[in-house]
Amino acid sequence: MRRFLRIFLRALVVVLVLVAGLAALKHEEITRLLAVNSLFSEERIVTNFSHMDRLFHYRVLDRGPGPVSALSPGPEMPLPPEMADWLQARAVTALVILRDGHIVHESYHQGTGPEDLRISWSMAKSVLSALFGTLHKDGTIPDLDAQVVRFVPALKGSAYDGATIRDVLTMSSGVGFNEDYMDFNSDINRMGRVLALGGSMDDFAASLQTRAHPPGSHMHYVSIDTHVLGMVIAGATGRDPVDLMGERIIAPMGLEAAPEMLVDGDGTGFVLGGLNMRTRDYARIGQMFLQKGFWNGAQIVPETWVSTSTSHQAADGAGYGFQWWVPKDNARFGSDFMAQGIYGQYIYVNPAARMVIAVNAADRGFDTEGVTDENLALFRRIAQAAH
């Protein structure tokens, strides 16, 4: 009887340990799911956007051993009178303006500061495009018209089967995808829950079966397209795209602080929107592109790629290059282009005015009709005044 009791107690301890471990795992999942559901709430959004590492799995990118690249102060630039109202209305948290590589305006709002690592959202797409350009230049991925399944066999039979790298670079994959952030059941929000619950982004991409348009025929913004670019990079190189981004883009930049990248449960980078950097470092990315890929004494991104990716490339005349937004009328406004993320994240570049405007925000009204056009118009007014 005593022997049976000892065995029973040992088994009970094992069961309790397993239950406790399972409870801890479920607690983490539940915590992350709750974090996603309240990520954009009015009372938490500003803090969340500066502390994403508290809410999601992440990795730190190596900033490299070099010194911080210079962004010396220039003469303070007067801002348009309407700027104060705009800062408030758009819930701007940080604004850094460069002219000729010098800081001519820098301000922080909503209780944030210059050391905050702020979420890029879709501005990360433009940084991944920069990495892609280096791999195209060195011959690792020479043919942009190759099909993505050549490098990612796991996508065979999915909606991406038949799409080329060029199609995906220009958001013209044809994949049916609901990008409505206000719809709880949209594809973009389902993807967010996969990320929060530690699921696989690769599996999510491979699960997409709906095709809305023939590949290459129509530009339709599909965030998961950028994740597929990351899968292509991994398939072509046998390397982690986040590691490559760190080596080829981040380390040579001389950034002030090591960036962070959100990752899924497999440790795969959320390259379509998970980059976190200081606002001054986003401005450095813009300045590097303004200087045709040259920064900190090195040609970081090939000049031809910079020119190509920031000019009109998308199907049916859409205002898009290779993961950069290119306004349709940009020839009238200094050939400007920009990286853009939801909730008011921008790297605006105006070559004619030799200007970069980096903005981080927590703008819950970002999807209101006309807001993006109004923001672009304001950036252009600032650039034209300086020019």
Coordinates of C-alpha atoms in Angstrom, one line a residue:
M1 CA 0.0 0.0 0.0
R2 CA 2.8 2.4 0.9
R3 CA 4.6 1.6 -2.3
F4 CA 1.5 2.3 -4.3
L5 CA 1.0 5.6 -2.5
R6 CA 4.6 6.6 -3.3
I7 CA 4.1 5.8 -7.0
F8 CA 0.8 7.7 -7.0
L9 CA 2.3 10.8 -5.3
R10 CA 5.2 10.8 -7.8
A11 CA 2.8 10.6 -10.7
L12 CA 0.7 13.3 -9.2
V13 CA 3.7 15.6 -8.9
V14 CA 4.6 14.9 -12.6
V15 CA 1.0 15.7 -13.6
L16 CA 1.0 18.9 -11.6
V17 CA 4.3 20.0 -13.1
L18 CA 2.9 19.3 -16.6
V19 CA -0.3 21.2 -15.9
A20 CA 1.6 24.1 -14.4
G21 CA 3.8 24.2 -17.5
L22 CA 0.8 24.1 -19.8
A23 CA -0.9 26.8 -17.8
A24 CA 2.2 29.0 -18.1
L25 CA 2.3 28.5 -21.9
K26 CA -1.4 29.2 -22.2
H27 CA -1.0 32.3 -19.9
E28 CA 1.7 33.6 -22.3
E29 CA -0.5 33.0 -25.3
I30 CA -3.5 34.6 -23.6
T31 CA -1.4 37.6 -22.6
R32 CA -0.1 38.1 -26.1
L33 CA -3.6 37.7 -27.6
L34 CA -4.9 40.4 -25.2
A35 CA -2.0 42.6 -26.1
V36 CA -3.0 42.3 -29.8
N37 CA -6.6 43.1 -29.0
S38 CA -5.7 46.2 -27.0
L39 CA -2.6 47.2 -29.1
F40 CA -4.3 50.1 -30.7
S41 CA -6.6 51.2 -27.8
E42 CA -6.6 54.9 -27.2
E43 CA -5.1 54.7 -23.7
R44 CA -2.3 52.3 -24.6
I45 CA -1.3 52.8 -28.3
V46 CA 1.4 55.4 -27.6
T47 CA 3.2 53.3 -25.0
N48 CA 2.7 50.1 -27.0
F49 CA 4.3 51.6 -30.2
S50 CA 7.4 52.5 -28.2
H51 CA 7.6 49.2 -26.3
M52 CA 6.6 46.4 -28.7
D53 CA 9.3 44.1 -27.1
R54 CA 7.0 43.9 -24.1
L55 CA 4.2 42.5 -26.2
F56 CA 5.7 40.2 -28.8
H57 CA 8.6 37.8 -29.4
Y58 CA 11.5 39.8 -30.8
R59 CA 15.2 39.7 -31.8
V60 CA 17.9 42.3 -31.5
L61 CA 19.7 43.2 -34.7
D62 CA 23.4 43.8 -34.5
R63 CA 24.1 47.5 -35.1
G64 CA 27.8 46.7 -35.8
P65 CA 30.9 47.8 -34.0
G66 CA 31.3 51.2 -35.8
P67 CA 30.7 54.6 -34.4
V68 CA 27.4 56.4 -34.8
S69 CA 27.1 58.1 -38.1
A70 CA 26.9 61.9 -37.9
L71 CA 23.6 63.8 -38.1
S72 CA 24.9 67.2 -37.2
P73 CA 22.5 70.1 -36.4
G74 CA 21.7 72.6 -39.1
P75 CA 19.8 75.9 -38.9
E76 CA 16.4 75.4 -37.3
M77 CA 13.8 75.4 -40.0
P78 CA 10.5 77.3 -39.4
L79 CA 7.5 75.0 -39.7
P80 CA 4.2 75.9 -41.4
P81 CA 1.7 77.6 -39.1
E82 CA -0.7 74.6 -39.4
M83 CA 2.0 72.2 -38.1
A84 CA 1.0 72.5 -34.5
D85 CA -2.6 71.5 -35.2
W86 CA -1.3 68.7 -37.4
L87 CA 1.0 67.3 -34.7
Q88 CA -2.0 67.1 -32.4
A89 CA -4.6 65.8 -34.9
R90 CA -2.3 63.1 -36.2
A91 CA -1.0 62.0 -32.7
V92 CA 2.6 62.5 -33.8
T93 CA 5.1 61.1 -31.4
A94 CA 8.3 62.0 -33.2
L95 CA 9.3 64.3 -36.0
V96 CA 12.8 64.5 -37.5
I97 CA 13.6 66.7 -40.5
L98 CA 16.9 66.5 -42.4
R99 CA 18.2 69.0 -44.9
D100 CA 21.5 68.2 -46.6
G101 CA 22.0 65.5 -44.0
H102 CA 21.7 68.0 -41.1
I103 CA 18.9 68.0 -38.5
V104 CA 16.9 71.1 -39.1
H105 CA 14.0 70.1 -36.8
E106 CA 13.6 67.5 -34.1
S107 CA 10.7 67.1 -31.7
Y108 CA 9.0 64.5 -29.6
H109 CA 5.5 64.4 -28.4
Q110 CA 2.8 62.5 -26.4
G111 CA 5.3 61.8 -23.6
T112 CA 7.8 60.0 -25.7
G113 CA 11.6 60.7 -26.1
P114 CA 14.4 60.3 -28.6
E115 CA 15.6 57.0 -27.2
D116 CA 12.3 55.2 -27.9
L117 CA 12.5 52.3 -30.3
R118 CA 9.4 52.9 -32.4
I119 CA 7.5 50.4 -34.5
S120 CA 8.0 50.8 -38.2
W121 CA 4.9 48.9 -39.3
S122 CA 5.1 48.8 -43.1
M123 CA 8.1 51.1 -43.4
A124 CA 10.0 47.8 -42.7
K125 CA 8.9 46.7 -46.2
S126 CA 11.1 49.4 -47.8
V127 CA 14.1 48.3 -45.6
L128 CA 13.6 44.7 -46.8
S129 CA 13.5 46.0 -50.4
A130 CA 16.9 47.5 -49.7
L131 CA 18.3 44.2 -48.6
F132 CA 16.7 42.5 -51.7
G133 CA 18.5 45.0 -53.9
T134 CA 21.9 43.9 -52.5
L135 CA 21.1 40.3 -53.3
H136 CA 19.9 41.2 -56.8
K137 CA 23.1 43.1 -57.4
D138 CA 25.5 40.4 -56.3
G139 CA 23.7 37.8 -58.5
T140 CA 22.2 35.8 -55.6
I141 CA 18.7 36.5 -57.0
P142 CA 19.4 37.8 -60.5
D143 CA 16.1 37.2 -62.2
L144 CA 13.1 39.3 -60.9
D145 CA 10.8 37.5 -63.3
A146 CA 11.5 34.1 -61.8
Q147 CA 8.6 32.5 -60.0
V148 CA 8.6 32.6 -56.2
V149 CA 7.9 28.9 -56.0
R150 CA 11.4 28.3 -57.5
F151 CA 12.9 29.5 -54.2
V152 CA 10.0 28.5 -51.9
P153 CA 8.6 25.1 -52.9
A154 CA 6.2 25.3 -49.9
L155 CA 4.2 27.9 -51.8
K156 CA 3.3 25.4 -54.6
G157 CA -0.4 25.0 -54.8
S158 CA -1.0 28.3 -52.9
A159 CA -2.3 31.6 -54.3
Y160 CA 1.4 32.5 -54.9
D161 CA 1.9 29.7 -57.3
G162 CA 2.5 31.5 -60.6
A163 CA 3.5 34.8 -59.2
T164 CA 6.9 36.2 -60.0
I165 CA 9.4 38.0 -57.7
R166 CA 8.6 41.2 -59.6
D167 CA 4.9 40.7 -59.0
V168 CA 5.5 40.4 -55.3
L169 CA 7.9 43.4 -55.1
T170 CA 5.3 45.6 -56.7
M171 CA 2.3 44.3 -54.7
S172 CA 0.9 42.8 -57.8
S173 CA 0.9 39.2 -56.8
G174 CA -2.9 38.9 -57.4
V175 CA -3.4 37.2 -54.0
G176 CA -6.8 37.9 -52.5
F177 CA -6.2 39.4 -49.1
N178 CA -8.3 41.7 -46.9
E179 CA -6.1 44.4 -45.5
D180 CA -8.8 46.1 -43.4
Y181 CA -7.5 46.7 -40.0
M182 CA -10.9 47.6 -38.7
D183 CA -12.4 44.2 -39.6
F184 CA -11.6 41.7 -36.8
N185 CA -11.9 38.8 -39.2
S186 CA -9.8 40.3 -42.0
D187 CA -6.7 38.5 -43.3
I188 CA -4.4 41.1 -41.9
N189 CA -5.9 40.7 -38.4
R190 CA -5.8 36.9 -38.7
M191 CA -2.2 37.3 -39.5
G192 CA -1.7 39.5 -36.4
R193 CA -3.1 36.8 -34.2
V194 CA -0.8 34.2 -35.8
L195 CA 2.1 36.4 -34.8
A196 CA 0.8 37.0 -31.3
L197 CA 0.0 33.4 -30.5
G198 CA 3.4 32.1 -31.7
G199 CA 2.2 30.6 -34.9
S200 CA 4.1 30.3 -38.2
M201 CA 4.0 33.2 -40.7
D202 CA 5.4 30.8 -43.4
D203 CA 2.5 28.4 -42.8
F204 CA 0.1 31.3 -42.9
A205 CA 1.4 32.5 -46.3
A206 CA 1.3 29.0 -47.7
S207 CA -2.3 28.6 -46.5
L208 CA -3.6 31.4 -48.7
Q209 CA -5.6 30.0 -51.6
T210 CA -7.7 32.9 -53.0
R211 CA -6.6 34.7 -56.1
A212 CA -8.3 38.0 -56.8
H213 CA -6.4 38.9 -60.0
P214 CA -4.0 37.3 -62.4
P215 CA -0.4 37.8 -61.2
G216 CA 1.2 41.0 -62.5
S217 CA -2.1 42.5 -63.7
H218 CA -3.2 44.7 -60.9
M219 CA -1.5 46.5 -57.9
H220 CA -3.4 45.5 -54.7
Y221 CA -1.6 46.1 -51.5
V222 CA -1.0 42.8 -49.7
S223 CA 1.2 42.9 -46.7
I224 CA 1.9 39.2 -46.7
D225 CA 3.6 39.7 -50.1
T226 CA 6.6 41.2 -48.2
H227 CA 6.8 38.1 -46.0
V228 CA 7.0 36.0 -49.2
L229 CA 9.9 38.2 -50.3
G230 CA 11.6 37.2 -47.0
M231 CA 10.8 33.5 -47.8
V232 CA 12.4 34.0 -51.2
I233 CA 15.5 35.5 -49.6
A234 CA 15.7 32.5 -47.2
G235 CA 15.3 30.0 -50.0
A236 CA 17.9 31.7 -52.3
T237 CA 20.5 32.2 -49.6
G238 CA 19.9 29.5 -47.0
R239 CA 20.2 32.4 -44.5
D240 CA 17.9 34.1 -42.1
P241 CA 16.6 37.4 -43.8
V242 CA 16.8 39.2 -40.4
D243 CA 20.5 38.2 -40.0
L244 CA 21.2 39.4 -43.6
M245 CA 19.4 42.6 -43.0
G246 CA 21.6 43.2 -40.0
E247 CA 24.8 42.4 -41.9
R248 CA 24.1 44.3 -45.1
I249 CA 21.8 47.2 -44.1
I250 CA 21.9 47.8 -40.4
A251 CA 25.5 47.3 -39.4
P252 CA 27.0 49.6 -42.1
M253 CA 24.5 52.4 -41.3
G254 CA 26.1 53.6 -38.0
L255 CA 22.7 53.6 -36.2
E256 CA 22.4 55.1 -32.7
A257 CA 20.8 52.0 -31.2
A258 CA 20.4 48.3 -32.1
P259 CA 17.0 47.8 -33.8
E260 CA 14.6 45.1 -32.8
M261 CA 12.6 42.8 -35.1
L262 CA 9.4 41.1 -34.0
V263 CA 9.4 37.4 -34.8
D264 CA 6.8 34.6 -34.9
G265 CA 6.8 31.4 -32.9
D266 CA 9.5 29.9 -35.2
G267 CA 11.8 32.9 -34.7
T268 CA 11.0 34.0 -38.3
G269 CA 11.2 37.8 -38.7
F270 CA 8.1 39.8 -39.1
V271 CA 9.9 41.6 -42.0
L272 CA 6.7 43.1 -43.4
G273 CA 6.2 45.4 -40.4
G274 CA 8.1 44.4 -37.3
L275 CA 11.2 46.7 -37.3
N276 CA 11.7 48.9 -34.3
M277 CA 14.2 51.8 -34.4
R278 CA 14.8 55.3 -33.1
T279 CA 13.2 58.0 -35.3
R280 CA 16.7 59.5 -36.0
D281 CA 17.7 56.1 -37.4
Y282 CA 14.6 56.0 -39.6
A283 CA 15.8 59.4 -40.9
R284 CA 19.2 57.9 -41.6
I285 CA 17.6 55.2 -43.8
G286 CA 15.9 58.0 -45.7
Q287 CA 19.1 60.0 -46.0
M288 CA 20.9 56.9 -47.3
F289 CA 18.3 56.5 -50.1
L290 CA 18.4 60.3 -50.8
Q291 CA 22.1 59.7 -51.4
K292 CA 21.5 56.9 -53.9
G293 CA 22.3 54.2 -51.4
F294 CA 25.6 55.7 -50.1
W295 CA 25.9 56.5 -46.4
N296 CA 28.5 56.4 -43.7
G297 CA 31.3 56.0 -46.2
A298 CA 29.9 53.0 -48.0
Q299 CA 27.6 52.1 -50.9
I300 CA 25.1 50.2 -48.8
V301 CA 22.4 49.7 -51.4
P302 CA 23.2 49.6 -55.2
E303 CA 22.5 53.0 -56.8
T304 CA 20.5 51.3 -59.6
W305 CA 18.3 49.6 -57.1
V306 CA 17.6 52.8 -55.3
S307 CA 16.6 54.5 -58.6
T308 CA 14.5 51.5 -59.7
S309 CA 12.7 50.8 -56.4
T310 CA 11.8 54.4 -55.9
S311 CA 10.3 54.9 -59.3
H312 CA 7.0 53.7 -60.8
Q313 CA 7.1 49.9 -61.2
A314 CA 3.7 48.6 -60.2
A315 CA 1.0 47.3 -62.6
D316 CA -1.7 49.5 -64.1
G317 CA 0.0 52.8 -63.2
A318 CA -0.3 52.5 -59.4
G319 CA 1.9 54.8 -57.3
Y320 CA 4.3 52.1 -56.2
G321 CA 7.8 51.0 -56.8
F322 CA 9.6 48.0 -55.2
Q323 CA 8.1 48.3 -51.7
W324 CA 8.3 52.1 -51.8
W325 CA 5.4 54.4 -52.3
V326 CA 5.9 56.7 -55.4
P327 CA 3.1 59.3 -55.8
K328 CA 1.8 59.3 -59.3
D329 CA 2.5 63.0 -59.7
N330 CA 5.9 63.0 -58.1
A331 CA 7.7 64.4 -61.1
R332 CA 6.1 67.7 -60.3
F333 CA 7.3 67.6 -56.7
G334 CA 10.9 66.8 -56.8
S335 CA 10.6 63.1 -57.7
D336 CA 9.6 62.4 -54.1
F337 CA 8.9 58.9 -52.6
M338 CA 8.2 57.5 -49.2
A339 CA 8.1 54.5 -46.9
Q340 CA 4.8 54.4 -45.1
G341 CA 3.3 52.4 -42.2
I342 CA -0.1 52.3 -40.6
Y343 CA -1.0 54.7 -37.8
G344 CA 1.2 57.5 -39.3
Q345 CA 4.7 56.2 -39.8
Y346 CA 6.6 57.9 -42.7
I347 CA 10.0 58.3 -44.2
Y348 CA 9.4 61.0 -46.8
V349 CA 12.3 61.7 -49.2
N350 CA 12.4 64.7 -51.6
P351 CA 15.6 64.7 -53.7
A352 CA 15.0 68.1 -55.3
A353 CA 14.8 69.7 -51.8
R354 CA 17.6 67.5 -50.4
M355 CA 15.2 66.7 -47.6
V356 CA 14.1 63.8 -45.5
I357 CA 11.1 63.8 -43.1
A358 CA 10.8 61.0 -40.6
V359 CA 7.6 60.7 -38.7
N360 CA 6.3 58.3 -36.0
A361 CA 2.8 58.5 -34.8
A362 CA 0.0 56.7 -33.0
D363 CA -2.7 58.1 -35.3
R364 CA -5.9 56.1 -34.7
G365 CA -7.5 58.1 -37.5
F366 CA -4.9 57.1 -40.1
D367 CA -7.5 55.4 -42.3
T368 CA -9.9 58.4 -42.5
E369 CA -10.5 59.4 -46.1
G370 CA -8.0 61.9 -47.3
V371 CA -5.5 61.7 -44.4
T372 CA -2.7 60.2 -46.4
D373 CA -3.1 62.8 -49.1
E374 CA -3.1 65.6 -46.5
N375 CA 0.0 64.3 -44.9
L376 CA 1.8 64.1 -48.3
A377 CA 0.7 67.6 -49.2
L378 CA 2.1 68.9 -45.9
F379 CA 5.4 67.2 -46.5
R380 CA 5.6 68.7 -49.9
R381 CA 4.8 72.2 -48.6
I382 CA 7.7 71.8 -46.1
A383 CA 10.1 70.6 -48.9
Q384 CA 9.0 73.3 -51.3
A385 CA 9.5 76.0 -48.7
A386 CA 13.0 74.8 -48.1
H387 CA 13.7 74.4 -51.8

